[in-house]
Amino acid sequence: MSQSTENNPAPTKTKGGWNWGWSIALVYTIFALGTLSWAYYSFSQKVDLVSDDYYDKELKFDQHAVRVRNSLNLATPVRETYNADASQITLSFPQAVSGGTVVLYRPSESSMDKTLALRTEAENSMTIPTNSLTKGWWRIKVEWDSNGKSYYDEFSQML
């Protein structure tokens, strides 16, 4: 007696082939590799949002607040003008300056920051050449003394 092959089809092979288990493993592997790649990229980025001496600055915050308040109480504030043709910034002070500093702060790259001694010329002004500065956004932080009081002003400038 012979059996008919029409009633008993040949069994399909499932061993060693692609099935839903392999698909799930592939999805999890791609997800894990993507997460690890993103974490590596995030931790390798340079972040210059905080200055290196932020703790010391925090301790001196009250002194800074007094300087800012003194500047706000001036009848004529410090003026900052930028002349792109001459590549210079001019700071004009309302009264004689006895000392101070000017910090050219680059928010996007702290290694480009520059600190200058405040030296006024005639008419209580200081000219800062900008041709050596990289083009972009700069903050100009001016701390100055006059008549026994300390003052602080800050300006933003796109060069």
PDB file of C-alpha atoms in Angstrom:
ATOM      1  CA  MET A   1       0.000   0.000   0.000  1.00  0.00           C
ATOM      2  CA  SER A   2       1.378   3.266  -0.929  1.00  0.00           C
ATOM      3  CA  GLN A   3       0.509   6.498   0.702  1.00  0.00           C
ATOM      4  CA  SER A   4      -0.458   9.490  -1.268  1.00  0.00           C
ATOM      5  CA  THR A   5       1.915  12.449  -1.164  1.00  0.00           C
ATOM      6  CA  GLU A   6      -0.949  14.839  -1.670  1.00  0.00           C
ATOM      7  CA  ASN A   7      -2.242  14.347   1.875  1.00  0.00           C
ATOM      8  CA  ASN A   8       1.146  14.616   3.614  1.00  0.00           C
ATOM      9  CA  PRO A   9       3.064  17.653   2.323  1.00  0.00           C
ATOM     10  CA  ALA A  10       6.800  17.853   3.063  1.00  0.00           C
ATOM     11  CA  PRO A  11       7.565  19.512   6.415  1.00  0.00           C
ATOM     12  CA  THR A  12       9.080  23.034   6.213  1.00  0.00           C
ATOM     13  CA  LYS A  13      12.509  23.654   7.654  1.00  0.00           C
ATOM     14  CA  THR A  14      12.592  26.042  10.657  1.00  0.00           C
ATOM     15  CA  LYS A  15      16.024  25.253  11.980  1.00  0.00           C
ATOM     16  CA  GLY A  16      18.740  27.821  11.221  1.00  0.00           C
ATOM     17  CA  GLY A  17      16.475  30.184   9.248  1.00  0.00           C
ATOM     18  CA  TRP A  18      15.243  33.721   9.918  1.00  0.00           C
ATOM     19  CA  ASN A  19      12.341  33.956  12.342  1.00  0.00           C
ATOM     20  CA  TRP A  20      10.696  36.521  14.638  1.00  0.00           C
ATOM     21  CA  GLY A  21      13.225  35.870  17.428  1.00  0.00           C
ATOM     22  CA  TRP A  22      16.090  37.100  15.262  1.00  0.00           C
ATOM     23  CA  SER A  23      14.078  40.236  14.368  1.00  0.00           C
ATOM     24  CA  ILE A  24      13.548  41.127  18.035  1.00  0.00           C
ATOM     25  CA  ALA A  25      17.230  40.567  18.812  1.00  0.00           C
ATOM     26  CA  LEU A  26      18.218  42.802  15.875  1.00  0.00           C
ATOM     27  CA  VAL A  27      15.888  45.621  17.006  1.00  0.00           C
ATOM     28  CA  TYR A  28      17.259  45.531  20.573  1.00  0.00           C
ATOM     29  CA  THR A  29      20.851  45.460  19.312  1.00  0.00           C
ATOM     30  CA  ILE A  30      20.312  48.478  17.045  1.00  0.00           C
ATOM     31  CA  PHE A  31      18.592  50.347  19.903  1.00  0.00           C
ATOM     32  CA  ALA A  32      21.457  49.593  22.340  1.00  0.00           C
ATOM     33  CA  LEU A  33      24.131  50.625  19.819  1.00  0.00           C
ATOM     34  CA  GLY A  34      22.242  53.844  19.038  1.00  0.00           C
ATOM     35  CA  THR A  35      21.917  54.695  22.752  1.00  0.00           C
ATOM     36  CA  LEU A  36      25.601  54.028  23.414  1.00  0.00           C
ATOM     37  CA  SER A  37      26.617  56.096  20.361  1.00  0.00           C
ATOM     38  CA  TRP A  38      24.470  59.039  21.491  1.00  0.00           C
ATOM     39  CA  ALA A  39      25.868  58.835  25.053  1.00  0.00           C
ATOM     40  CA  TYR A  40      29.455  58.809  23.732  1.00  0.00           C
ATOM     41  CA  TYR A  41      28.738  61.805  21.486  1.00  0.00           C
ATOM     42  CA  SER A  42      27.084  63.754  24.338  1.00  0.00           C
ATOM     43  CA  PHE A  43      29.928  63.196  26.805  1.00  0.00           C
ATOM     44  CA  SER A  44      32.617  64.052  24.252  1.00  0.00           C
ATOM     45  CA  GLN A  45      31.227  67.567  23.590  1.00  0.00           C
ATOM     46  CA  LYS A  46      33.051  70.547  25.094  1.00  0.00           C
ATOM     47  CA  VAL A  47      30.898  72.676  27.414  1.00  0.00           C
ATOM     48  CA  ASP A  48      32.105  76.182  28.330  1.00  0.00           C
ATOM     49  CA  LEU A  49      28.976  77.499  29.986  1.00  0.00           C
ATOM     50  CA  VAL A  50      30.527  77.874  33.434  1.00  0.00           C
ATOM     51  CA  SER A  51      33.771  79.622  34.258  1.00  0.00           C
ATOM     52  CA  ASP A  52      36.504  77.668  35.987  1.00  0.00           C
ATOM     53  CA  ASP A  53      36.399  79.864  39.087  1.00  0.00           C
ATOM     54  CA  TYR A  54      32.602  79.957  39.504  1.00  0.00           C
ATOM     55  CA  TYR A  55      32.816  79.137  43.234  1.00  0.00           C
ATOM     56  CA  ASP A  56      35.055  82.133  43.995  1.00  0.00           C
ATOM     57  CA  LYS A  57      32.768  84.347  41.916  1.00  0.00           C
ATOM     58  CA  GLU A  58      29.745  83.136  43.881  1.00  0.00           C
ATOM     59  CA  LEU A  59      31.410  84.105  47.156  1.00  0.00           C
ATOM     60  CA  LYS A  60      32.039  87.610  45.811  1.00  0.00           C
ATOM     61  CA  PHE A  61      28.509  88.049  44.428  1.00  0.00           C
ATOM     62  CA  ASP A  62      27.461  90.654  47.024  1.00  0.00           C
ATOM     63  CA  GLN A  63      30.388  92.870  46.038  1.00  0.00           C
ATOM     64  CA  HIS A  64      29.377  92.457  42.404  1.00  0.00           C
ATOM     65  CA  ALA A  65      25.774  93.447  43.192  1.00  0.00           C
ATOM     66  CA  VAL A  66      27.010  96.673  44.843  1.00  0.00           C
ATOM     67  CA  ARG A  67      29.094  97.491  41.745  1.00  0.00           C
ATOM     68  CA  VAL A  68      26.097  96.945  39.463  1.00  0.00           C
ATOM     69  CA  ARG A  69      23.865  99.079  41.708  1.00  0.00           C
ATOM     70  CA  ASN A  70      26.475 101.884  41.668  1.00  0.00           C
ATOM     71  CA  SER A  71      26.498 101.772  37.848  1.00  0.00           C
ATOM     72  CA  LEU A  72      22.705 101.906  37.664  1.00  0.00           C
ATOM     73  CA  ASN A  73      22.669 104.981  39.925  1.00  0.00           C
ATOM     74  CA  LEU A  74      24.951 107.003  37.623  1.00  0.00           C
ATOM     75  CA  ALA A  75      23.294 109.955  35.917  1.00  0.00           C
ATOM     76  CA  THR A  76      25.151 109.157  32.686  1.00  0.00           C
ATOM     77  CA  PRO A  77      25.924 105.478  32.041  1.00  0.00           C
ATOM     78  CA  VAL A  78      29.018 104.042  30.396  1.00  0.00           C
ATOM     79  CA  ARG A  79      28.583 103.929  26.625  1.00  0.00           C
ATOM     80  CA  GLU A  80      29.940 101.253  24.319  1.00  0.00           C
ATOM     81  CA  THR A  81      30.212 101.875  20.580  1.00  0.00           C
ATOM     82  CA  TYR A  82      31.517  99.555  17.893  1.00  0.00           C
ATOM     83  CA  ASN A  83      33.056 100.909  14.713  1.00  0.00           C
ATOM     84  CA  ALA A  84      33.257  98.059  12.192  1.00  0.00           C
ATOM     85  CA  ASP A  85      35.163 100.153   9.621  1.00  0.00           C
ATOM     86  CA  ALA A  86      37.932 100.977  12.123  1.00  0.00           C
ATOM     87  CA  SER A  87      37.688  97.538  13.831  1.00  0.00           C
ATOM     88  CA  GLN A  88      37.465  98.986  17.320  1.00  0.00           C
ATOM     89  CA  ILE A  89      35.239  99.243  20.358  1.00  0.00           C
ATOM     90  CA  THR A  90      35.164 102.498  22.296  1.00  0.00           C
ATOM     91  CA  LEU A  91      34.100 102.665  25.949  1.00  0.00           C
ATOM     92  CA  SER A  92      33.136 106.155  27.142  1.00  0.00           C
ATOM     93  CA  PHE A  93      32.982 106.767  30.901  1.00  0.00           C
ATOM     94  CA  PRO A  94      30.945 109.548  32.552  1.00  0.00           C
ATOM     95  CA  GLN A  95      33.724 110.498  34.990  1.00  0.00           C
ATOM     96  CA  ALA A  96      37.447 110.048  35.578  1.00  0.00           C
ATOM     97  CA  VAL A  97      38.523 106.427  36.046  1.00  0.00           C
ATOM     98  CA  SER A  98      41.155 105.488  38.613  1.00  0.00           C
ATOM     99  CA  GLY A  99      41.539 101.832  37.581  1.00  0.00           C
ATOM    100  CA  GLY A 100      39.772  98.686  36.493  1.00  0.00           C
ATOM    101  CA  THR A 101      39.657  95.835  34.017  1.00  0.00           C
ATOM    102  CA  VAL A 102      37.917  94.997  30.762  1.00  0.00           C
ATOM    103  CA  VAL A 103      37.145  91.344  30.043  1.00  0.00           C
ATOM    104  CA  LEU A 104      36.345  90.336  26.484  1.00  0.00           C
ATOM    105  CA  TYR A 105      34.323  87.181  27.118  1.00  0.00           C
ATOM    106  CA  ARG A 106      33.538  84.737  24.322  1.00  0.00           C
ATOM    107  CA  PRO A 107      30.541  82.607  25.449  1.00  0.00           C
ATOM    108  CA  SER A 108      31.144  79.893  22.858  1.00  0.00           C
ATOM    109  CA  GLU A 109      34.888  79.441  23.433  1.00  0.00           C
ATOM    110  CA  SER A 110      36.441  80.297  26.798  1.00  0.00           C
ATOM    111  CA  SER A 111      39.982  79.915  25.483  1.00  0.00           C
ATOM    112  CA  MET A 112      39.493  83.130  23.449  1.00  0.00           C
ATOM    113  CA  ASP A 113      38.701  85.296  26.504  1.00  0.00           C
ATOM    114  CA  LYS A 114      40.947  88.314  27.010  1.00  0.00           C
ATOM    115  CA  THR A 115      41.473  90.496  30.084  1.00  0.00           C
ATOM    116  CA  LEU A 116      42.755  94.040  29.599  1.00  0.00           C
ATOM    117  CA  ALA A 117      43.788  96.682  32.098  1.00  0.00           C
ATOM    118  CA  LEU A 118      41.483  99.687  31.889  1.00  0.00           C
ATOM    119  CA  ARG A 119      43.446 102.702  30.616  1.00  0.00           C
ATOM    120  CA  THR A 120      41.465 105.742  29.630  1.00  0.00           C
ATOM    121  CA  GLU A 121      42.588 108.308  27.118  1.00  0.00           C
ATOM    122  CA  ALA A 122      41.413 111.886  26.736  1.00  0.00           C
ATOM    123  CA  GLU A 123      37.748 112.478  27.522  1.00  0.00           C
ATOM    124  CA  ASN A 124      37.574 109.375  29.761  1.00  0.00           C
ATOM    125  CA  SER A 125      37.379 106.845  26.926  1.00  0.00           C
ATOM    126  CA  MET A 126      39.182 103.632  26.059  1.00  0.00           C
ATOM    127  CA  THR A 127      39.587 102.220  22.564  1.00  0.00           C
ATOM    128  CA  ILE A 128      39.929  98.451  22.109  1.00  0.00           C
ATOM    129  CA  PRO A 129      41.106  97.133  18.702  1.00  0.00           C
ATOM    130  CA  THR A 130      39.023  94.188  17.482  1.00  0.00           C
ATOM    131  CA  ASN A 131      40.971  93.107  14.401  1.00  0.00           C
ATOM    132  CA  SER A 132      42.648  90.279  16.384  1.00  0.00           C
ATOM    133  CA  LEU A 133      39.323  88.984  17.745  1.00  0.00           C
ATOM    134  CA  THR A 134      37.408  86.181  16.065  1.00  0.00           C
ATOM    135  CA  LYS A 135      34.162  87.274  14.439  1.00  0.00           C
ATOM    136  CA  GLY A 136      31.066  86.392  16.432  1.00  0.00           C
ATOM    137  CA  TRP A 137      29.296  87.131  19.702  1.00  0.00           C
ATOM    138  CA  TRP A 138      31.278  88.765  22.526  1.00  0.00           C
ATOM    139  CA  ARG A 139      30.438  90.083  25.974  1.00  0.00           C
ATOM    140  CA  ILE A 140      32.374  93.077  27.215  1.00  0.00           C
ATOM    141  CA  LYS A 141      32.574  93.120  31.023  1.00  0.00           C
ATOM    142  CA  VAL A 142      33.868  96.385  32.469  1.00  0.00           C
ATOM    143  CA  GLU A 143      34.799  96.711  36.134  1.00  0.00           C
ATOM    144  CA  TRP A 144      36.053 100.169  37.071  1.00  0.00           C
ATOM    145  CA  ASP A 145      36.777 102.454  40.029  1.00  0.00           C
ATOM    146  CA  SER A 146      36.123 106.159  40.348  1.00  0.00           C
ATOM    147  CA  ASN A 147      35.948 108.524  43.342  1.00  0.00           C
ATOM    148  CA  GLY A 148      36.344 105.670  45.818  1.00  0.00           C
ATOM    149  CA  LYS A 149      33.461 103.592  44.385  1.00  0.00           C
ATOM    150  CA  SER A 150      33.495 100.448  42.276  1.00  0.00           C
ATOM    151  CA  TYR A 151      31.297 100.026  39.197  1.00  0.00           C
ATOM    152  CA  TYR A 152      30.396  97.214  36.799  1.00  0.00           C
ATOM    153  CA  ASP A 153      28.875  97.340  33.333  1.00  0.00           C
ATOM    154  CA  GLU A 154      28.371  94.643  30.732  1.00  0.00           C
ATOM    155  CA  PHE A 155      27.709  94.908  27.025  1.00  0.00           C
ATOM    156  CA  SER A 156      27.034  92.387  24.262  1.00  0.00           C
ATOM    157  CA  GLN A 157      28.549  92.913  20.844  1.00  0.00           C
ATOM    158  CA  MET A 158      28.495  91.008  17.562  1.00  0.00           C
ATOM    159  CA  LEU A 159      31.782  91.558  15.727  1.00  0.00           C
TER     160      LEU A 159
END
